[in-house]
Each structure stands twice: as C-alpha cells, then as structure tokens.
Amino acid sequence: MILLTGFEPFGGDTTNPSIDAARLAAAALNASGIDAAAEQLPCVFAQAPAALGAAIERHGPDVVVCVGLAAGRGAVSLERVAVNLIDARIPDNAGEQPVDRAVEAGGPAAYFGTLPVKRALRALEAGGLEGRISQTAGTYVCNQVFYALMHILRTRGGSVRGGFVHVPPVGDPGRAGAAAPGLEALSRALQVIALQALDPSPDAALAAGAEH
Ligand code: PCA
C-alpha cells in the first residue's frame, strides 16, 4: 500500500499543489489497481508529526511518500536527507515561528530517506518528466515531517520505505512562457516515484550529485 501525504495551504496561499497532486496520484494509482491513499497534513509544527504518525498507523503502508511545495524550485525534487533542525522562515498556520529547535530532542542529527531516488530520477526522465535530487528539504514544516517520518519508520523497525518530495508551484497554462509543470504532470511524477519505491530492488548507482 502506498501512502502519499500533502500539505494544506500555508503562507497566505489558498491552495497547495502538494495535496492536490497527491490526491490525483492516489486516485490514478487506485484506478490502475494499486492500493494508495492521500492524506493532508496541517502546516503546523505542533500537529504535523502526530498527524503523519496517525496516518501511518491507519493505513499500514509499504511505502510513504510525503510531498510539500517548494516555491523556489523549478522541478520535482527528490529529497535525500532530513535534518534534526527547525528554523522557521515564516510563522506556521498556528502562528508559531520556532527558531533553532530540534525536531526530535536527542535524535540523530539527520536521517537519509529510503526511497530509491536515483531509480526514481531515471524513471521520471524516461517518462519525459523533470526531476532533481536535492540535498536539503529546508528547515520548515516539510523538513520536520521528513525527519519525523524517518524517525517513526526507524523506531518501528521493518522495511517500510519512506521519503520526501518537493514539488514546484504549478504552471499557469494561460501565462505566456510558463514552463512550470501542471498538476497532472506533478501527479504523474508522484506515481512514478511511488511505483519505483514499491519495487524492493536496491537503488541504482547513477551520478546525480550537485554543487549545492
Ligand atoms: N511546504 C513547506 C511546508 C508545507 C509545504 O507544502 C515546506 O517546504 O516546508
């Protein structure tokens, strides 16, 4: 079973493509006979990890792909590492703006995600979709949820694969020169990534490093 999560709108926006794309992707996977669900997480530091934990308990997934919006990114970003640090650039949806706090007091400095990001990247490109490997999910609620996810999976033991994907803002097809992918493309990208994660074979050794 594939569990996708996305976030509610935040920062004054009225929509968040992460939850819209996650819902579309789960519906499309279900339509092709693959068990999947999408759950919306609050963009609230004090609530998001518990909401994620409850969704994992409820669904008992084999794969968890958490998704968030990264306004500054131009392509779907497969996150590689979650850090044990919160430094909020803007207040969350409860008005809290924690600075330099741990996600999990006493936890390791960082966790690597366990999605096969290189295979996923290759599959995205094969499907005509743009993707990147990213070495930082930031220090806001997305990174917190990514860290909480890996902490939950590590603490429970077992072989559930999990990771985080940042999606760019959706393109406006009506705007000249808008190159950003639309919701449909984001949904396809999430399906490709989730299906790669369901395949238990190890990740590919493909060079996809970056300067930053
Ligand atoms: N993006 C924010 C939090 C919620 C979301 O969709 C982030 O990148 O931390």
Coordinates of C-alpha atoms and ligand atoms in Angstrom, one line a residue:
M1 CA 0.0 0.0 0.0
I2 CA 1.3 3.5 -0.9
L3 CA 0.6 6.4 1.5
L4 CA 1.0 9.8 0.0
T5 CA 0.8 12.9 2.1
G6 CA 0.5 16.6 1.0
F7 CA 0.1 19.8 2.9
E8 CA -2.7 22.2 3.5
P9 CA -2.1 25.7 2.0
F10 CA 0.2 27.9 4.0
G11 CA 1.9 31.3 3.9
G12 CA -1.2 33.1 2.7
D13 CA -1.8 30.8 -0.3
T14 CA -5.3 29.5 -1.0
T15 CA -4.1 26.2 -2.5
N16 CA -1.1 23.9 -2.1
P17 CA -0.3 21.7 -5.2
S18 CA 1.3 19.1 -2.9
I19 CA -2.0 17.8 -1.6
D20 CA -3.8 18.3 -4.9
A21 CA -1.1 16.3 -6.8
A22 CA -1.0 13.7 -4.0
R23 CA -4.8 13.2 -4.2
L24 CA -4.7 13.0 -8.0
A25 CA -1.8 10.5 -7.9
A26 CA -3.6 8.3 -5.3
A27 CA -6.8 8.2 -7.4
A28 CA -4.8 7.3 -10.6
L29 CA -3.0 4.5 -8.8
N30 CA -6.2 3.2 -7.4
A31 CA -7.7 3.3 -10.9
S32 CA -4.9 1.0 -12.1
G33 CA -5.4 -1.4 -9.3
I34 CA -2.7 -0.2 -6.9
D35 CA -3.7 0.4 -3.3
A36 CA -2.9 4.0 -2.4
A37 CA -4.3 6.9 -0.3
A38 CA -3.5 10.6 0.1
E39 CA -3.7 12.3 3.4
Q40 CA -3.5 16.1 4.1
L41 CA -1.2 17.2 6.8
P42 CA -1.5 20.5 8.7
C43 CA 1.2 23.1 8.1
V44 CA 1.6 23.4 11.9
F45 CA 4.8 22.3 13.7
A46 CA 2.8 21.2 16.8
Q47 CA 0.5 18.9 14.8
A48 CA 2.1 17.7 11.6
P49 CA 4.3 14.8 13.1
A50 CA 1.4 13.3 15.1
A51 CA -1.0 13.6 12.0
L52 CA 1.6 11.8 10.0
G53 CA 2.0 9.1 12.6
A54 CA -1.7 8.6 12.8
A55 CA -2.0 8.2 9.0
I56 CA 0.8 5.6 9.1
E57 CA -1.0 3.7 11.8
R58 CA -4.3 3.9 10.0
H59 CA -3.0 2.7 6.6
G60 CA -0.1 0.4 7.4
P61 CA 1.7 1.3 4.2
D62 CA 4.6 -0.4 2.5
V63 CA 5.8 3.0 1.1
V64 CA 5.3 6.5 2.4
V65 CA 5.9 9.5 0.1
C66 CA 5.4 12.8 1.8
V67 CA 5.0 15.8 -0.5
G68 CA 5.3 19.5 0.0
L69 CA 5.5 22.7 -2.0
A70 CA 8.9 24.4 -2.5
A71 CA 8.1 27.8 -4.0
G72 CA 11.6 28.4 -5.2
R73 CA 12.1 25.2 -7.1
G74 CA 11.6 24.7 -10.8
A75 CA 11.4 20.9 -10.8
V76 CA 10.2 18.0 -8.7
S77 CA 12.9 17.4 -6.1
L78 CA 13.7 14.1 -4.5
E79 CA 14.9 14.9 -1.1
R80 CA 17.9 12.9 0.2
V81 CA 18.3 14.0 3.8
A82 CA 16.2 15.3 6.7
V83 CA 18.0 17.3 9.4
N84 CA 17.1 17.5 13.1
L85 CA 16.5 21.2 13.0
I86 CA 13.6 23.6 12.8
D87 CA 14.3 27.3 11.9
A88 CA 11.0 28.7 10.6
R89 CA 11.4 31.5 8.0
I90 CA 7.7 32.4 8.4
P91 CA 5.0 31.5 11.0
D92 CA 3.2 28.2 10.6
N93 CA -0.6 28.1 10.2
A94 CA -1.0 28.3 14.0
G95 CA 1.1 31.5 14.1
E96 CA 4.2 29.8 15.6
Q97 CA 7.7 30.5 14.3
P98 CA 10.2 28.3 16.2
V99 CA 13.8 29.1 15.7
D100 CA 16.8 26.7 16.1
R101 CA 14.9 23.9 17.7
A102 CA 15.3 20.1 17.3
V103 CA 12.6 18.2 15.5
E104 CA 13.3 15.3 17.9
A105 CA 15.3 16.2 21.1
G106 CA 18.1 13.7 21.4
G107 CA 17.6 12.3 17.9
P108 CA 20.3 11.8 15.4
A109 CA 21.5 15.0 13.5
A110 CA 20.0 13.7 10.3
Y111 CA 18.3 10.7 8.6
F112 CA 18.6 9.7 5.0
G113 CA 15.4 9.0 3.2
T114 CA 15.0 5.4 2.0
L115 CA 13.2 6.0 -1.4
P116 CA 15.2 4.8 -4.4
V117 CA 15.8 8.4 -5.5
K118 CA 18.2 7.5 -8.4
R119 CA 15.9 4.9 -9.9
A120 CA 13.0 7.4 -9.5
L121 CA 15.0 10.1 -11.2
R122 CA 15.8 7.8 -14.1
A123 CA 12.2 6.8 -14.4
L124 CA 11.0 10.4 -14.3
E125 CA 13.4 11.3 -17.1
A126 CA 12.3 8.2 -19.1
G127 CA 8.7 9.4 -18.7
G128 CA 9.6 12.9 -20.0
L129 CA 9.3 14.4 -16.6
E130 CA 11.9 16.7 -15.0
G131 CA 13.4 15.7 -11.6
R132 CA 16.3 16.5 -9.4
I133 CA 18.0 15.1 -6.4
S134 CA 18.0 17.7 -3.5
Q135 CA 20.3 17.6 -0.5
T136 CA 18.1 19.8 1.7
A137 CA 14.4 19.9 2.4
G138 CA 14.9 23.2 4.2
T139 CA 14.2 23.9 7.9
Y140 CA 10.5 24.4 7.9
V141 CA 7.5 22.0 8.3
C142 CA 8.4 19.9 5.3
N143 CA 11.8 19.0 6.7
Q144 CA 10.2 18.4 10.1
V145 CA 7.7 16.0 8.6
F146 CA 10.5 14.3 6.6
Y147 CA 12.6 13.9 9.8
A148 CA 9.5 12.7 11.8
L149 CA 8.7 10.2 9.0
M150 CA 12.2 8.7 9.1
H151 CA 12.2 8.7 12.9
I152 CA 8.9 6.9 13.0
L153 CA 10.0 4.3 10.4
R154 CA 13.3 3.7 12.2
T155 CA 11.7 3.4 15.6
R156 CA 9.1 0.9 14.3
G157 CA 11.6 -1.2 12.5
G158 CA 10.6 -3.2 9.4
S159 CA 11.1 -2.5 5.8
V160 CA 8.7 0.4 5.0
R161 CA 10.4 2.8 2.6
G162 CA 9.9 6.5 3.1
G163 CA 11.0 9.8 1.8
F164 CA 10.1 13.3 0.8
V165 CA 9.4 15.0 -2.5
H166 CA 9.2 18.8 -3.0
V167 CA 7.0 19.9 -5.9
P168 CA 7.4 23.3 -7.6
P169 CA 4.4 25.7 -7.9
V170 CA 2.1 24.7 -10.7
G171 CA 2.4 26.5 -14.0
D172 CA -0.3 28.8 -15.3
P173 CA -1.1 27.5 -18.8
G174 CA -2.7 30.8 -19.6
R175 CA 0.5 32.7 -19.0
A176 CA 2.9 33.2 -21.8
G177 CA 6.2 31.4 -21.2
A178 CA 5.0 29.5 -18.2
A179 CA 7.3 26.5 -18.2
A180 CA 6.3 25.0 -14.8
P181 CA 4.6 21.6 -14.8
G182 CA 0.9 21.5 -14.3
L183 CA -0.9 19.4 -11.6
E184 CA -1.3 16.5 -14.0
A185 CA 2.4 16.3 -14.6
L186 CA 3.1 16.5 -10.8
S187 CA 0.6 13.7 -10.2
R188 CA 2.3 11.6 -12.8
A189 CA 5.7 12.3 -11.2
L190 CA 4.4 11.2 -7.8
Q191 CA 3.0 8.0 -9.3
V192 CA 6.4 7.2 -11.0
I193 CA 8.3 7.8 -7.7
A194 CA 5.8 5.8 -5.6
L195 CA 5.9 2.8 -8.1
Q196 CA 9.7 2.8 -8.0
A197 CA 9.6 2.7 -4.2
L198 CA 7.2 -0.3 -4.3
D199 CA 9.8 -2.2 -6.3
P200 CA 12.0 -3.6 -3.5
S201 CA 15.2 -3.8 -5.5
P202 CA 18.1 -1.6 -4.4
D203 CA 18.7 1.9 -5.8
A204 CA 20.7 2.5 -8.9
A205 CA 24.2 3.9 -8.8
L206 CA 23.7 6.8 -11.0
A207 CA 25.7 10.0 -10.8
A208 CA 23.3 12.8 -9.8
G209 CA 25.4 14.9 -7.4
A210 CA 25.2 18.6 -7.2
E211 CA 27.4 21.6 -6.2
H212 CA 24.8 22.6 -3.6
Ligands
PCA1 N1 5.9 23.4 2.0 C1 6.5 23.9 3.2 C2 5.6 23.4 4.3 C3 4.4 23.0 3.7 C4 4.6 22.9 2.3 O1 3.9 22.5 1.4 C5 8.0 23.5 3.3 O2 8.6 23.3 2.3 O3 8.5 23.4 4.5

